[in-house]
JSON list of C-alpha atoms in Angstrom, two decimals:
[
{"chain": "A", "resi": 106, "resn": "GLY", "atom": "CA", "xyz": [-1.47, -57.56, -7.64]},
{"chain": "A", "resi": 107, "resn": "GLY", "atom": "CA", "xyz": [-1.00, -55.29, -4.58]},
{"chain": "A", "resi": 108, "resn": "GLY", "atom": "CA", "xyz": [-1.48, -52.08, -6.53]},
{"chain": "A", "resi": 109, "resn": "SER", "atom": "CA", "xyz": [1.93, -50.60, -5.74]},
{"chain": "A", "resi": 110, "resn": "ASP", "atom": "CA", "xyz": [3.16, -50.86, -9.33]},
{"chain": "A", "resi": 111, "resn": "GLY", "atom": "CA", "xyz": [6.76, -50.53, -8.17]},
{"chain": "A", "resi": 112, "resn": "ILE", "atom": "CA", "xyz": [6.22, -47.10, -6.61]},
{"chain": "A", "resi": 113, "resn": "GLY", "atom": "CA", "xyz": [8.08, -46.39, -3.38]},
{"chain": "A", "resi": 114, "resn": "PHE", "atom": "CA", "xyz": [8.46, -43.45, -1.07]},
{"chain": "A", "resi": 115, "resn": "ALA", "atom": "CA", "xyz": [11.55, -42.64, 0.96]},
{"chain": "A", "resi": 116, "resn": "VAL", "atom": "CA", "xyz": [11.32, -40.97, 4.34]},
{"chain": "A", "resi": 117, "resn": "PRO", "atom": "CA", "xyz": [14.56, -39.83, 5.98]},
{"chain": "A", "resi": 118, "resn": "ALA", "atom": "CA", "xyz": [15.41, -42.00, 9.01]},
{"chain": "A", "resi": 119, "resn": "GLU", "atom": "CA", "xyz": [15.88, -38.99, 11.30]},
{"chain": "A", "resi": 120, "resn": "LYS", "atom": "CA", "xyz": [12.36, -37.77, 10.48]},
{"chain": "A", "resi": 121, "resn": "VAL", "atom": "CA", "xyz": [10.89, -41.18, 11.26]},
{"chain": "A", "resi": 122, "resn": "ALA", "atom": "CA", "xyz": [12.85, -41.36, 14.54]},
{"chain": "A", "resi": 123, "resn": "ARG", "atom": "CA", "xyz": [11.62, -37.91, 15.56]},
{"chain": "A", "resi": 124, "resn": "ILE", "atom": "CA", "xyz": [7.99, -38.78, 14.82]},
{"chain": "A", "resi": 125, "resn": "VAL", "atom": "CA", "xyz": [8.26, -42.11, 16.67]},
{"chain": "A", "resi": 126, "resn": "GLU", "atom": "CA", "xyz": [9.75, -40.36, 19.72]},
{"chain": "A", "resi": 127, "resn": "GLU", "atom": "CA", "xyz": [7.03, -37.71, 19.63]},
{"chain": "A", "resi": 128, "resn": "LEU", "atom": "CA", "xyz": [4.35, -40.41, 19.45]},
{"chain": "A", "resi": 129, "resn": "ARG", "atom": "CA", "xyz": [5.94, -42.27, 22.37]},
{"chain": "A", "resi": 130, "resn": "THR", "atom": "CA", "xyz": [6.20, -39.14, 24.49]},
{"chain": "A", "resi": 131, "resn": "ASN", "atom": "CA", "xyz": [2.98, -37.30, 23.63]},
{"chain": "A", "resi": 132, "resn": "GLY", "atom": "CA", "xyz": [0.78, -39.85, 21.87]},
{"chain": "A", "resi": 133, "resn": "VAL", "atom": "CA", "xyz": [0.31, -37.45, 18.94]},
{"chain": "A", "resi": 134, "resn": "VAL", "atom": "CA", "xyz": [2.36, -35.55, 16.36]},
{"chain": "A", "resi": 135, "resn": "ASP", "atom": "CA", "xyz": [1.99, -31.82, 17.02]},
{"chain": "A", "resi": 136, "resn": "ARG", "atom": "CA", "xyz": [1.56, -29.95, 13.74]},
{"chain": "A", "resi": 137, "resn": "SER", "atom": "CA", "xyz": [-0.07, -26.86, 15.24]},
{"chain": "A", "resi": 138, "resn": "ILE", "atom": "CA", "xyz": [2.62, -24.39, 14.16]},
{"chain": "A", "resi": 139, "resn": "TYR", "atom": "CA", "xyz": [1.65, -20.78, 13.58]},
{"chain": "A", "resi": 140, "resn": "THR", "atom": "CA", "xyz": [3.72, -18.33, 11.56]},
{"chain": "A", "resi": 141, "resn": "GLY", "atom": "CA", "xyz": [1.36, -15.41, 11.00]},
{"chain": "A", "resi": 142, "resn": "LEU", "atom": "CA", "xyz": [2.14, -15.47, 7.28]},
{"chain": "A", "resi": 143, "resn": "VAL", "atom": "CA", "xyz": [-0.44, -15.53, 4.51]},
{"chain": "A", "resi": 144, "resn": "VAL", "atom": "CA", "xyz": [1.38, -16.74, 1.40]},
{"chain": "A", "resi": 145, "resn": "LYS", "atom": "CA", "xyz": [0.67, -17.62, -2.19]},
{"chain": "A", "resi": 146, "resn": "SER", "atom": "CA", "xyz": [2.45, -19.00, -5.21]},
{"chain": "A", "resi": 147, "resn": "VAL", "atom": "CA", "xyz": [4.70, -16.86, -7.36]},
{"chain": "A", "resi": 148, "resn": "ASN", "atom": "CA", "xyz": [3.30, -16.72, -10.88]},
{"chain": "A", "resi": 149, "resn": "GLN", "atom": "CA", "xyz": [4.90, -15.26, -13.98]},
{"chain": "A", "resi": 150, "resn": "ARG", "atom": "CA", "xyz": [3.25, -11.86, -13.54]},
{"chain": "A", "resi": 151, "resn": "VAL", "atom": "CA", "xyz": [4.41, -11.57, -9.91]},
{"chain": "A", "resi": 152, "resn": "ALA", "atom": "CA", "xyz": [7.93, -12.68, -10.84]},
{"chain": "A", "resi": 153, "resn": "LEU", "atom": "CA", "xyz": [8.08, -10.03, -13.56]},
{"chain": "A", "resi": 154, "resn": "ALA", "atom": "CA", "xyz": [6.70, -7.29, -11.29]},
{"chain": "A", "resi": 155, "resn": "LEU", "atom": "CA", "xyz": [9.23, -8.10, -8.55]},
{"chain": "A", "resi": 156, "resn": "GLY", "atom": "CA", "xyz": [12.15, -8.54, -10.95]},
{"chain": "A", "resi": 157, "resn": "LEU", "atom": "CA", "xyz": [12.61, -12.20, -10.06]},
{"chain": "A", "resi": 158, "resn": "PRO", "atom": "CA", "xyz": [14.53, -14.47, -12.45]},
{"chain": "A", "resi": 159, "resn": "ASN", "atom": "CA", "xyz": [11.84, -17.21, -12.23]},
{"chain": "A", "resi": 160, "resn": "THR", "atom": "CA", "xyz": [8.69, -18.27, -10.38]},
{"chain": "A", "resi": 161, "resn": "ASN", "atom": "CA", "xyz": [10.52, -20.17, -7.62]},
{"chain": "A", "resi": 162, "resn": "GLY", "atom": "CA", "xyz": [9.56, -19.22, -4.10]},
{"chain": "A", "resi": 163, "resn": "VAL", "atom": "CA", "xyz": [6.54, -18.34, -2.02]},
{"chain": "A", "resi": 164, "resn": "LEU", "atom": "CA", "xyz": [5.15, -14.81, -1.98]},
{"chain": "A", "resi": 165, "resn": "VAL", "atom": "CA", "xyz": [4.24, -13.23, 1.36]},
{"chain": "A", "resi": 166, "resn": "ASP", "atom": "CA", "xyz": [0.82, -11.70, 0.82]},
{"chain": "A", "resi": 167, "resn": "ARG", "atom": "CA", "xyz": [0.15, -10.59, 4.40]},
{"chain": "A", "resi": 168, "resn": "VAL", "atom": "CA", "xyz": [1.83, -10.62, 7.81]},
{"chain": "A", "resi": 169, "resn": "ASP", "atom": "CA", "xyz": [-0.44, -10.85, 10.86]},
{"chain": "A", "resi": 170, "resn": "PRO", "atom": "CA", "xyz": [0.31, -8.16, 13.46]},
{"chain": "A", "resi": 171, "resn": "ASP", "atom": "CA", "xyz": [2.08, -9.37, 16.63]},
{"chain": "A", "resi": 172, "resn": "SER", "atom": "CA", "xyz": [2.75, -12.78, 15.05]},
{"chain": "A", "resi": 173, "resn": "PRO", "atom": "CA", "xyz": [6.00, -14.77, 14.84]},
{"chain": "A", "resi": 174, "resn": "ALA", "atom": "CA", "xyz": [6.42, -13.49, 11.26]},
{"chain": "A", "resi": 175, "resn": "ASP", "atom": "CA", "xyz": [5.89, -9.90, 12.37]},
{"chain": "A", "resi": 176, "resn": "GLU", "atom": "CA", "xyz": [8.50, -10.31, 15.12]},
{"chain": "A", "resi": 177, "resn": "ALA", "atom": "CA", "xyz": [10.90, -11.82, 12.53]},
{"chain": "A", "resi": 178, "resn": "ASP", "atom": "CA", "xyz": [10.53, -8.67, 10.34]},
{"chain": "A", "resi": 179, "resn": "PHE", "atom": "CA", "xyz": [8.66, -10.22, 7.40]},
{"chain": "A", "resi": 180, "resn": "GLU", "atom": "CA", "xyz": [7.03, -7.80, 4.98]},
{"chain": "A", "resi": 181, "resn": "PRO", "atom": "CA", "xyz": [4.42, -8.20, 2.24]},
{"chain": "A", "resi": 182, "resn": "TYR", "atom": "CA", "xyz": [6.07, -8.96, -1.12]},
{"chain": "A", "resi": 183, "resn": "ASP", "atom": "CA", "xyz": [8.96, -10.86, 0.48]},
{"chain": "A", "resi": 184, "resn": "VAL", "atom": "CA", "xyz": [9.58, -14.05, -1.49]},
{"chain": "A", "resi": 185, "resn": "ILE", "atom": "CA", "xyz": [10.59, -17.03, 0.65]},
{"chain": "A", "resi": 186, "resn": "VAL", "atom": "CA", "xyz": [13.14, -19.07, -1.31]},
{"chain": "A", "resi": 187, "resn": "ALA", "atom": "CA", "xyz": [14.47, -21.39, 1.43]},
{"chain": "A", "resi": 188, "resn": "ILE", "atom": "CA", "xyz": [13.68, -22.73, 4.88]},
{"chain": "A", "resi": 189, "resn": "ASN", "atom": "CA", "xyz": [16.78, -23.80, 6.82]},
{"chain": "A", "resi": 190, "resn": "ASP", "atom": "CA", "xyz": [18.69, -23.87, 3.52]},
{"chain": "A", "resi": 191, "resn": "ASP", "atom": "CA", "xyz": [16.14, -26.19, 1.85]},
{"chain": "A", "resi": 192, "resn": "ALA", "atom": "CA", "xyz": [14.78, -24.58, -1.32]},
{"chain": "A", "resi": 193, "resn": "THR", "atom": "CA", "xyz": [11.08, -23.66, -1.44]},
{"chain": "A", "resi": 194, "resn": "PRO", "atom": "CA", "xyz": [10.32, -23.66, -5.17]},
{"chain": "A", "resi": 195, "resn": "ASN", "atom": "CA", "xyz": [6.56, -23.69, -4.56]},
{"chain": "A", "resi": 196, "resn": "LEU", "atom": "CA", "xyz": [3.82, -23.57, -1.94]},
{"chain": "A", "resi": 197, "resn": "ASN", "atom": "CA", "xyz": [3.55, -27.35, -1.54]},
{"chain": "A", "resi": 198, "resn": "THR", "atom": "CA", "xyz": [7.25, -27.75, -0.83]},
{"chain": "A", "resi": 199, "resn": "ALA", "atom": "CA", "xyz": [7.16, -24.90, 1.69]},
{"chain": "A", "resi": 200, "resn": "ARG", "atom": "CA", "xyz": [4.26, -26.59, 3.52]},
{"chain": "A", "resi": 201, "resn": "LEU", "atom": "CA", "xyz": [6.07, -29.94, 3.57]},
{"chain": "A", "resi": 202, "resn": "LEU", "atom": "CA", "xyz": [9.21, -28.31, 4.95]},
{"chain": "A", "resi": 203, "resn": "LEU", "atom": "CA", "xyz": [7.28, -26.45, 7.66]},
{"chain": "A", "resi": 204, "resn": "ASN", "atom": "CA", "xyz": [5.57, -29.66, 8.77]},
{"chain": "A", "resi": 205, "resn": "GLN", "atom": "CA", "xyz": [8.95, -30.92, 9.96]},
{"chain": "A", "resi": 206, "resn": "PHE", "atom": "CA", "xyz": [9.00, -28.35, 12.75]},
{"chain": "A", "resi": 207, "resn": "ARG", "atom": "CA", "xyz": [7.10, -27.89, 15.98]},
{"chain": "A", "resi": 208, "resn": "PRO", "atom": "CA", "xyz": [5.86, -24.86, 17.93]},
{"chain": "A", "resi": 209, "resn": "GLY", "atom": "CA", "xyz": [8.68, -23.14, 19.79]},
{"chain": "A", "resi": 210, "resn": "GLU", "atom": "CA", "xyz": [11.39, -24.16, 17.33]},
{"chain": "A", "resi": 211, "resn": "ARG", "atom": "CA", "xyz": [13.43, -21.51, 15.55]},
{"chain": "A", "resi": 212, "resn": "ILE", "atom": "CA", "xyz": [13.85, -21.65, 11.78]},
{"chain": "A", "resi": 213, "resn": "GLU", "atom": "CA", "xyz": [15.84, -19.55, 9.34]},
{"chain": "A", "resi": 214, "resn": "LEU", "atom": "CA", "xyz": [14.18, -18.38, 6.14]},
{"chain": "A", "resi": 215, "resn": "SER", "atom": "CA", "xyz": [15.89, -16.91, 3.09]},
{"chain": "A", "resi": 216, "resn": "VAL", "atom": "CA", "xyz": [13.80, -14.23, 1.41]},
{"chain": "A", "resi": 217, "resn": "ILE", "atom": "CA", "xyz": [14.21, -12.01, -1.58]},
{"chain": "A", "resi": 218, "resn": "ARG", "atom": "CA", "xyz": [13.28, -8.43, -0.71]},
{"chain": "A", "resi": 219, "resn": "GLU", "atom": "CA", "xyz": [13.71, -5.63, -3.23]},
{"chain": "A", "resi": 220, "resn": "GLY", "atom": "CA", "xyz": [16.08, -7.77, -5.31]},
{"chain": "A", "resi": 221, "resn": "LYS", "atom": "CA", "xyz": [18.36, -8.75, -2.42]},
{"chain": "A", "resi": 222, "resn": "THR", "atom": "CA", "xyz": [18.51, -12.01, -0.47]},
{"chain": "A", "resi": 223, "resn": "LYS", "atom": "CA", "xyz": [18.02, -11.63, 3.27]},
{"chain": "A", "resi": 224, "resn": "LYS", "atom": "CA", "xyz": [17.94, -14.20, 6.10]},
{"chain": "A", "resi": 225, "resn": "LEU", "atom": "CA", "xyz": [15.20, -13.96, 8.72]},
{"chain": "A", "resi": 226, "resn": "SER", "atom": "CA", "xyz": [15.00, -16.00, 11.92]},
{"chain": "A", "resi": 227, "resn": "MET", "atom": "CA", "xyz": [11.56, -16.92, 13.22]},
{"chain": "A", "resi": 228, "resn": "LYS", "atom": "CA", "xyz": [10.44, -18.75, 16.36]},
{"chain": "A", "resi": 229, "resn": "LEU", "atom": "CA", "xyz": [7.34, -20.74, 15.44]},
{"chain": "A", "resi": 230, "resn": "GLY", "atom": "CA", "xyz": [4.21, -20.11, 17.43]},
{"chain": "A", "resi": 231, "resn": "ARG", "atom": "CA", "xyz": [1.30, -22.40, 18.26]},
{"chain": "A", "resi": 232, "resn": "ARG", "atom": "CA", "xyz": [-2.04, -22.18, 16.50]},
{"chain": "A", "resi": 233, "resn": "SER", "atom": "CA", "xyz": [-4.85, -21.77, 19.00]}
]
């Protein structure tokens, strides 16, 4: 009768605790992170052109000048495959992972550049 049809969602306890603490302290959850990256999904054609084994990852289309991504040495055509060792198989997963962080925090991203995996460290900015 309630419409749940046996569907449940799990949220890690540490994420809930962090959000509760942020709400207690600030009254809001700050999701105003800014990276300076313009990204898109990796499709079959892009994967083939870049010599990727599959379509997993997020393609960097553009890097804003003087942005956190620019300072972290991102380049167009980098493919982000992990954020803090959590895989980013697609754009939606990458967005969900980024929403865990706040402006000023440092994250490590694994990218494929010219066929080689490289780690880049980026301090997240604040969207104005």
